[in-house]
Short mmCIF file of C-alpha atoms in Angstrom, two decimals:
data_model
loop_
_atom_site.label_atom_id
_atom_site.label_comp_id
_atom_site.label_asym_id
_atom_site.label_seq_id
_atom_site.Cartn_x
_atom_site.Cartn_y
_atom_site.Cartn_z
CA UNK A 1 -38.62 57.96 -36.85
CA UNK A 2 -37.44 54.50 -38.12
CA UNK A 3 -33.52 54.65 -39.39
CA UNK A 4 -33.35 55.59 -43.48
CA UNK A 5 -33.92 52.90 -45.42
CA UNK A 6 -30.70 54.08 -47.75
CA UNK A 7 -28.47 53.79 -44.22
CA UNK A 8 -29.40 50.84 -43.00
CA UNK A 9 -28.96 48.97 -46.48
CA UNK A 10 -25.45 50.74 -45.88
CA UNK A 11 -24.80 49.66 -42.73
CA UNK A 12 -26.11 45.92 -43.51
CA UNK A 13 -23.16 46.11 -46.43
CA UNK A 14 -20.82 46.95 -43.99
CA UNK A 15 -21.65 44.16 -41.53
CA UNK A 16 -21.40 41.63 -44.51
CA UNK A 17 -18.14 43.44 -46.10
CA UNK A 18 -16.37 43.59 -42.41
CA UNK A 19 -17.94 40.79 -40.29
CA UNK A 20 -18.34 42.99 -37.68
CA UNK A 21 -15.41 43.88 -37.08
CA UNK A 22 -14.60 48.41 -36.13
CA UNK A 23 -11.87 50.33 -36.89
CA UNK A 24 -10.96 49.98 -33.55
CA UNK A 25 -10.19 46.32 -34.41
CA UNK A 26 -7.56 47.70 -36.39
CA UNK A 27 -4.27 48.46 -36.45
CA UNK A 28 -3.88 52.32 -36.39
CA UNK A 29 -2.52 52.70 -39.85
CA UNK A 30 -4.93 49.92 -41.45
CA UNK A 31 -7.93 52.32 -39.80
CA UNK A 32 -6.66 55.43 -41.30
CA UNK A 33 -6.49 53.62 -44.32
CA UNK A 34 -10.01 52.37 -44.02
CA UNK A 35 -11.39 55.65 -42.82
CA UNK A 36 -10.41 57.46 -46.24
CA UNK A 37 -11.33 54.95 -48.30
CA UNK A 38 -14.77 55.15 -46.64
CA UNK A 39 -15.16 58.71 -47.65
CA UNK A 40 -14.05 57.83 -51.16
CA UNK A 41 -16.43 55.04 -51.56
CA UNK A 42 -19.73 56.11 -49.64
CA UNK A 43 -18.93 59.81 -49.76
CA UNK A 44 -20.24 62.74 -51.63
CA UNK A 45 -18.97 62.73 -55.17
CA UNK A 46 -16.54 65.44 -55.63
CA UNK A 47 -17.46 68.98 -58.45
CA UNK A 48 -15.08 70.32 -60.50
CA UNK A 49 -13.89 73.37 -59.22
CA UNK A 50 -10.79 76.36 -60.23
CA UNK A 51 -8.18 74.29 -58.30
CA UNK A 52 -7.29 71.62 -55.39
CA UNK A 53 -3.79 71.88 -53.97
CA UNK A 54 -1.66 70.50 -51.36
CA UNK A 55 0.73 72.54 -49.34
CA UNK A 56 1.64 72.99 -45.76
CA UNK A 57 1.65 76.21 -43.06
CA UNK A 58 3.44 76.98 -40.59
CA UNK A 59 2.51 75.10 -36.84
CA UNK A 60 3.55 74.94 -33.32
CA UNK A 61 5.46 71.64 -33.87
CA UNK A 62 6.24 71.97 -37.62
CA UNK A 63 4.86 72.67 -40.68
CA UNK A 64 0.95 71.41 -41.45
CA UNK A 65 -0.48 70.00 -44.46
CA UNK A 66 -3.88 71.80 -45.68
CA UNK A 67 -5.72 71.08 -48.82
CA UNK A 68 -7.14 74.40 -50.46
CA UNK A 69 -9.98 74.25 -52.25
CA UNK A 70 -10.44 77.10 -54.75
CA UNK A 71 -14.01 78.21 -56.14
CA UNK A 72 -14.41 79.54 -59.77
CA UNK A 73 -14.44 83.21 -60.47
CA UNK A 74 -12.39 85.93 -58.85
CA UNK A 75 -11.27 86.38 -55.54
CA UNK A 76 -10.88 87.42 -52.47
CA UNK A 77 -13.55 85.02 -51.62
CA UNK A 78 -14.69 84.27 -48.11
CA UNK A 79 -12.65 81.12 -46.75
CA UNK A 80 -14.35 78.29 -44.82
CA UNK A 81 -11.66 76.54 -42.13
CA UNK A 82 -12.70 72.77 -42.01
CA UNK A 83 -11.41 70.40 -39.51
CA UNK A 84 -12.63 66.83 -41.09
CA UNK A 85 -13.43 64.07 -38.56
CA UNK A 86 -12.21 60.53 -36.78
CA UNK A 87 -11.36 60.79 -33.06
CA UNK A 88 -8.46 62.37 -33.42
CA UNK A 89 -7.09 59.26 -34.61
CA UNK A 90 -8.30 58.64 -38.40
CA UNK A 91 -9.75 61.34 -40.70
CA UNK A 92 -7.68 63.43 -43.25
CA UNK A 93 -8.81 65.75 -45.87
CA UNK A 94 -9.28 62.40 -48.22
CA UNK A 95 -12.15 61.68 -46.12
CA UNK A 96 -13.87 65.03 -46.81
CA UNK A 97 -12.95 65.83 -50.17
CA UNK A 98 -16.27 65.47 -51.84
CA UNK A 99 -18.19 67.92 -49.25
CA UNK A 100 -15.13 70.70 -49.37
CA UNK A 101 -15.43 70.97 -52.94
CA UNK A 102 -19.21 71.05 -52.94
CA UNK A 103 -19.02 73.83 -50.34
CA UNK A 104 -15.84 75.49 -52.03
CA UNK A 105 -18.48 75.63 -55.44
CA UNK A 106 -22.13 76.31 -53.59
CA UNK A 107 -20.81 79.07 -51.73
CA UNK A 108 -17.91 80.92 -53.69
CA UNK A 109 -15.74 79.99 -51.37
CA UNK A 110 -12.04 78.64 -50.49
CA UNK A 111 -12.24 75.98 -48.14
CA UNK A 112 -9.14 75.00 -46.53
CA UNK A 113 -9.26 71.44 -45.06
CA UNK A 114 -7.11 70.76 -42.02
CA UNK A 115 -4.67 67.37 -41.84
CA UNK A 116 -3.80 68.72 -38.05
CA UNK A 117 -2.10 65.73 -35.90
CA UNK A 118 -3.72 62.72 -34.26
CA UNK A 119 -2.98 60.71 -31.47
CA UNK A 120 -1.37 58.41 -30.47
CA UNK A 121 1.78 59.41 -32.06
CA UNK A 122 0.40 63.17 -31.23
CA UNK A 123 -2.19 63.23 -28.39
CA UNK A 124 -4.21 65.86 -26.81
CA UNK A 125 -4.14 68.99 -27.15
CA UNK A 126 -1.44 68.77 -30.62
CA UNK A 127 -4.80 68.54 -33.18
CA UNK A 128 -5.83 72.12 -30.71
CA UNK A 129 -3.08 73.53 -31.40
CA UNK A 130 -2.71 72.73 -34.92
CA UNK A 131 -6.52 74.68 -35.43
CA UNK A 132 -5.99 77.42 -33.80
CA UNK A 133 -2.43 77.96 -35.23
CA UNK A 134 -3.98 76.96 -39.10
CA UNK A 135 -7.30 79.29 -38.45
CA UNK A 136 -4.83 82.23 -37.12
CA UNK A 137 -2.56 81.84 -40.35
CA UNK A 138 -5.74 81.66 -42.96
CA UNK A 139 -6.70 85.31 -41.32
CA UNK A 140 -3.56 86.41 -41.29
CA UNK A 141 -2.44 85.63 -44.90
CA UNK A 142 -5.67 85.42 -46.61
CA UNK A 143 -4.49 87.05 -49.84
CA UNK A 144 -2.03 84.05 -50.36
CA UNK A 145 -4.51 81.84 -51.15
CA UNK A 146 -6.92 84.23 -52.51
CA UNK A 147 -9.42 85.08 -49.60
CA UNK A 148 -10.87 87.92 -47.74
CA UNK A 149 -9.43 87.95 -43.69
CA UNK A 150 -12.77 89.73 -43.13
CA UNK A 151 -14.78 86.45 -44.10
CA UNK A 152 -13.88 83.54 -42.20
CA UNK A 153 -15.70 80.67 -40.91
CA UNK A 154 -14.61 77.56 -39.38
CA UNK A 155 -16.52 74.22 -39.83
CA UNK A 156 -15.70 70.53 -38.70
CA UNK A 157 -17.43 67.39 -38.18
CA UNK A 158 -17.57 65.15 -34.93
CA UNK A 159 -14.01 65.25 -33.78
CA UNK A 160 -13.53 68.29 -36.15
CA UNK A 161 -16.75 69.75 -34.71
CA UNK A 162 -14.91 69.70 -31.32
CA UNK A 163 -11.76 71.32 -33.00
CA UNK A 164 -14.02 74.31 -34.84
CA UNK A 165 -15.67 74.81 -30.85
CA UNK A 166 -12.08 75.43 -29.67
CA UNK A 167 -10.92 78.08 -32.41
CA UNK A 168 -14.01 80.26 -31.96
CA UNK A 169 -13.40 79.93 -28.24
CA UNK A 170 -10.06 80.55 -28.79
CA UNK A 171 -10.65 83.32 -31.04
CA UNK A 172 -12.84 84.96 -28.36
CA UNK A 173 -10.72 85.38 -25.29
CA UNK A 174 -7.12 85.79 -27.38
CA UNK A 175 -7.44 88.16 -29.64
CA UNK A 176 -7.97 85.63 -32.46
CA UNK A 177 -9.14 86.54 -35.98
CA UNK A 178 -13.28 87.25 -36.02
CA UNK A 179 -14.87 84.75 -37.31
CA UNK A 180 -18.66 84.78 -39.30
CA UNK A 181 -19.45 81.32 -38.53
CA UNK A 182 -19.10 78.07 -36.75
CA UNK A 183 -20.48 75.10 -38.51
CA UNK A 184 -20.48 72.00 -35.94
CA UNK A 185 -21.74 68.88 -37.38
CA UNK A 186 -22.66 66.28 -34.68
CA UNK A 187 -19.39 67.65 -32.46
CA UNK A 188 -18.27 66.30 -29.76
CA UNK A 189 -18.61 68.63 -27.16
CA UNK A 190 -18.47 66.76 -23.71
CA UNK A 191 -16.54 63.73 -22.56
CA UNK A 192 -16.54 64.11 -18.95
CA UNK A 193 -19.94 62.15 -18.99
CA UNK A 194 -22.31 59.56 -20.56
CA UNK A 195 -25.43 61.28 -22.38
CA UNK A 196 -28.57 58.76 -23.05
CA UNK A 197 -28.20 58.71 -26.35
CA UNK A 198 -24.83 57.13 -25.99
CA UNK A 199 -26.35 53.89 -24.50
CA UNK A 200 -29.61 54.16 -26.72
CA UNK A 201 -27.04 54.40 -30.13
CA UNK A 202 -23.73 53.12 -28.44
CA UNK A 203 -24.36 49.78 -31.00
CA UNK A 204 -25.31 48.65 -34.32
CA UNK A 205 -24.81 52.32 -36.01
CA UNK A 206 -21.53 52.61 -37.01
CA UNK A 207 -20.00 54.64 -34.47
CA UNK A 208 -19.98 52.32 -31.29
CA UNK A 209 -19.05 52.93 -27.66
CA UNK A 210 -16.18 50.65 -28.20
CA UNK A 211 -14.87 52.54 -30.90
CA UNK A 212 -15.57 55.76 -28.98
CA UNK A 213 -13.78 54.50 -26.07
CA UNK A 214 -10.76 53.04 -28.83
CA UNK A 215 -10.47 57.29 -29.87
CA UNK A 216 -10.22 58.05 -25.99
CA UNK A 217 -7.42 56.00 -25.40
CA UNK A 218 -5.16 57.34 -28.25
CA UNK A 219 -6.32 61.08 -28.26
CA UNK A 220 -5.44 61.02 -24.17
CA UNK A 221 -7.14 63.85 -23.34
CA UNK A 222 -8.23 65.54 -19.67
CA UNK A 223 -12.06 64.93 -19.99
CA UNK A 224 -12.29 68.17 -17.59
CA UNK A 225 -9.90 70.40 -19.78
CA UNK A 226 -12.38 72.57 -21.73
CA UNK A 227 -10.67 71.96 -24.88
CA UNK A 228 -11.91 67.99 -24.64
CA UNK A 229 -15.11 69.48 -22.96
CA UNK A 230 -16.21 72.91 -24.42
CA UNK A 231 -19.77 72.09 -22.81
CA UNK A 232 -17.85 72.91 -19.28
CA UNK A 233 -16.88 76.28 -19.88
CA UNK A 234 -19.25 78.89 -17.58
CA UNK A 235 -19.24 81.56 -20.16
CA UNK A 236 -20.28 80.85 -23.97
CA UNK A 237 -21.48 84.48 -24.65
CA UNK A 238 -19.51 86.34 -27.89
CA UNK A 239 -19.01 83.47 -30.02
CA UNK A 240 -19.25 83.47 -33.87
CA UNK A 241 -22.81 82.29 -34.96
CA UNK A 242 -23.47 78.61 -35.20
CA UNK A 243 -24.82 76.27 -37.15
CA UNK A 244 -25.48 73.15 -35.48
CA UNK A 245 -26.04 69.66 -37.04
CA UNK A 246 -26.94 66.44 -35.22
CA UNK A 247 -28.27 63.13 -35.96
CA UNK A 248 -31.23 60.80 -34.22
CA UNK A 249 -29.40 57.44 -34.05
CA UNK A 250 -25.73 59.17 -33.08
CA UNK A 251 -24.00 58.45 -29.65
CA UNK A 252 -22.74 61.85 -29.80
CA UNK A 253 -26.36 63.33 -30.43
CA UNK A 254 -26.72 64.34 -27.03
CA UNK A 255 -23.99 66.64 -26.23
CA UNK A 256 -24.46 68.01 -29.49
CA UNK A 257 -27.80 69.22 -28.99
CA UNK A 258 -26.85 70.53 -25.50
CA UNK A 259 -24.20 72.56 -26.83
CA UNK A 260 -26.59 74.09 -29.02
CA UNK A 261 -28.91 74.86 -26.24
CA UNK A 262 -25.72 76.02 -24.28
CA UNK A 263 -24.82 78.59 -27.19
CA UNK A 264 -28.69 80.20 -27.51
CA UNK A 265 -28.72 80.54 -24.17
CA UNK A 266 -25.48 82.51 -23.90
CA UNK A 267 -26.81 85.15 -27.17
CA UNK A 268 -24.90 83.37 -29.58
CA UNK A 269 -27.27 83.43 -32.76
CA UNK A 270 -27.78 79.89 -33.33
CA UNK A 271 -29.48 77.59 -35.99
CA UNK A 272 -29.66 73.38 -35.07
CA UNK A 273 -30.92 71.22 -37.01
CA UNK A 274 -31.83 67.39 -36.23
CA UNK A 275 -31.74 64.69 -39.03
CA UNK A 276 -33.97 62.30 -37.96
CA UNK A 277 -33.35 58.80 -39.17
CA UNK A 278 -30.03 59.36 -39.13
CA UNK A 279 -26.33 58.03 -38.36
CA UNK A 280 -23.09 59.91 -37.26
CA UNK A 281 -21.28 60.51 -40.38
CA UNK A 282 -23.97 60.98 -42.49
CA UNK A 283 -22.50 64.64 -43.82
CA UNK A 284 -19.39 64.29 -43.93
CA UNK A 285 -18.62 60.51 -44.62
CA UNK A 286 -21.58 58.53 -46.53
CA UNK A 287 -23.54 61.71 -48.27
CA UNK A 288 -23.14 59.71 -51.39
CA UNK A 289 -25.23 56.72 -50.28
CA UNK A 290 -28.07 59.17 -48.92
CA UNK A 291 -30.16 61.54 -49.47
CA UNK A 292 -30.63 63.44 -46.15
CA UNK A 293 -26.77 63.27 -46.46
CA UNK A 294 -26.50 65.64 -49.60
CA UNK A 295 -29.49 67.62 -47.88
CA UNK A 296 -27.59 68.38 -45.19
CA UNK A 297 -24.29 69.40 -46.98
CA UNK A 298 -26.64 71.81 -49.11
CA UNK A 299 -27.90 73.02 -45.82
CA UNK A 300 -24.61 73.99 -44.72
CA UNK A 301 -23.81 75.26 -48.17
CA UNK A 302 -26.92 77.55 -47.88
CA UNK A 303 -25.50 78.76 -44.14
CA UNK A 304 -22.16 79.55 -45.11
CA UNK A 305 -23.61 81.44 -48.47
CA UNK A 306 -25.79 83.37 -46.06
CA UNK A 307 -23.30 84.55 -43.32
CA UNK A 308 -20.38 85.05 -45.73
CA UNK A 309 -22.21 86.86 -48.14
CA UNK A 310 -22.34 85.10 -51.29
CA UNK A 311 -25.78 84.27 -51.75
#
C-alpha cells in the first residue's frame, strides 16, 4: 500500500529540518544526541506511572546503567527486558521512554530498559554481552526491583531486536533464565547478505543503506558470527515465543520476516505482524506522529499482557 500519509509528512519535515543530511553525517556524539532527541520529539508521549529510576547492575566490563520502569499496584509483577535501538551506535533508554512506560502501565509490568555499550568505543559482541549479563541479573534478583523471576520477557527494537534474539538463544543452550516471550520489532537478524527489500527501501525512508553501512563500520562485527547473524544458526527449536513486528518500506523488513518464518518452522509459537505503509522506527521512535505507531505499541502491550499473565 502507498506509505502513511502521517509518515511521509514526517519524513518531508525531516528533509526540510536536516537538508538531507543522516546521522551518519554526524559526528558520533552529535548522532546520539540527535537520536534521543528524536524519540523525545516524534515519540510516544510518556504515562504516568508508580516510578522511573536510574541505577546500574553489575556487567562483564563494569557496571550498566538500566532505567526501571515501575507499574502501579503491587508487585511482584512480570518484568519485560527491553534493549532500545540504533546500530549499536546511538539509542539509549531516552529514545524509548515513552513506549516503556506505556508497556510498564498496559501490562502491569516492570520494564527494565537496557543502556548496554555501543561501538565504536565498545564494538561487537560488548552490547551481547551486556544483554545477556542484564537479562541473567533481572532473573536472578527479581525481588530487588519488585518482579516475579518466573515472568520474564525480553523485547528490543531493530538493533535491540537483534540483542533480545541473542538472550533467548543464549538462554536456551546455557542454562539461562526461561523466558515467556521475545518481542522483536523489525530486528536485525542477518548481515551476512543483502535482502530485496534493502535495495527496494535502502533510500528516502529514514533508515538508508548508507546509514546501515555507517552502524557496520562502528559495531565491527563478524557478519558470520551468529550473534550478528541469528538467521545462520541450524537449530532455532526451544525458544521463548515470539512476537514479531516488521514494516513494508524498512530495509531490514526482509530478514525480519525470514526470521519469523525461521522460528515457526523450528515449533517456536510465533505471532508476525506486517505494518503496511510503514517505516523502520515507527514503534519505537515516531509512535507519536502516527497512528499505526501507537497501534503497534498497543499490540505489543496486548502480547506481553497475554503471555505474562496480566490480562
Amino acid at each position: 500500500m502507498p506509505l502513511d500519509p502521517q509518515t511521509q509528512e514526517w519524513l518531508t519535515a525531516l528533509e526540510e529540518k536536516t537538508q538531507g543530511r543522516e546521522l551518519c553525517d554526524l559526528p558520533v556524539e552529535q548522532a546520539r544526541v540527535a537520536f534521543d532527541r528524536l524519540g523525545a520529539s516524534s515519540g510516544l508521549p510518556p504515562v504516568e506511572i508508580a516510578d522511573i529510576s536510574d541505577r546500574t547492575v553489575p556487567g562483564p566490563a563494569g557496571e550498566i546503567p538500566v532505567r526501571v520502569y515501575t507499574p502501579e499496584g503491587t508487585g511482584p509483577f512480570p518484568v519485560l527486558v527491553y534493549f532500545p535501538g540504533g546500530g549499536f551506535v546511538v539509542g539509549t533508554p531516552d529514545s524509548t521512554h515513552g513506549p516503556c512506560t506505556v508497556w510498564a502501565k498496559q501490562i502491569g509490568a516492570v520494564v527494565v530498559s537496557v543502556n548496554y555499550r555501543k561501538g565504536p568505543e565498545d564494538p561487537f559482541p560488548a552490547a551481547v554481552d551486556d544483554a545477556i549479563a542484564v537479562t541473567r541479573w533481572v532473573a536472578g534478583n527479581a525481588a530487588e526491583i519488585g518482579a516475579d523471576p518466573a515472568r520474564v520477557a525480553v523485547g528490543g527494537d531493530s538493533a535491540g531486536g537483534n540483542l533480545a534474539t541473542d538472550v533467548a538463544i543464549d538462554a536456551r543452550d546455557n542454562d539461562g533464565p526461561s523466558l515467556a516471550a521475545q518481542v522483536l520489532i523489525y530486528p536485525a537478524t542477518d548481515i551476512s547478505k543483502a535482502y530485496p527489500s534493502l535495495h527496494e527501501n535502502g533510500t528516502g525512508y529514514f533508515i538508508s543503506k548508507n546509514l546501515l553501512r555507517w552502524f557496520g563500520a562502528n559495531y565491527r562485527a563478524d557478519p558470520l558470527d551468529w550473534r550478528a547473524s541469528p538467521m545462520l544458526l541450524d537449530d532455532l527449536s526451544g525458544l521463548a515465543p515470539a512476537f514479531v513486528v516488521t514494516a513494508e518500506y524498512d530495509p531490514l523488513r526482509d530478514q525480519g520476516e525470514a526470521y519469523a518464518q525461521r522460528l515457526a518452522e523450528a515449533g517456536v509459537d510465533v505471532q508476525a505482524r506486517r505494518y503496511d505503509g510503514q517505516i523502520h522506527a515507527f514503534v519505537a521512535n515516531l509512535a507519536g506522529v502516527t497512528g499505526q505507531g501507537k497501534t503497534a505499541v498497543n499490540d505489543i502491550g496486548e502480547y506481553l499482557s497475554g503471555v505474562l499473565g496480566t490480562d
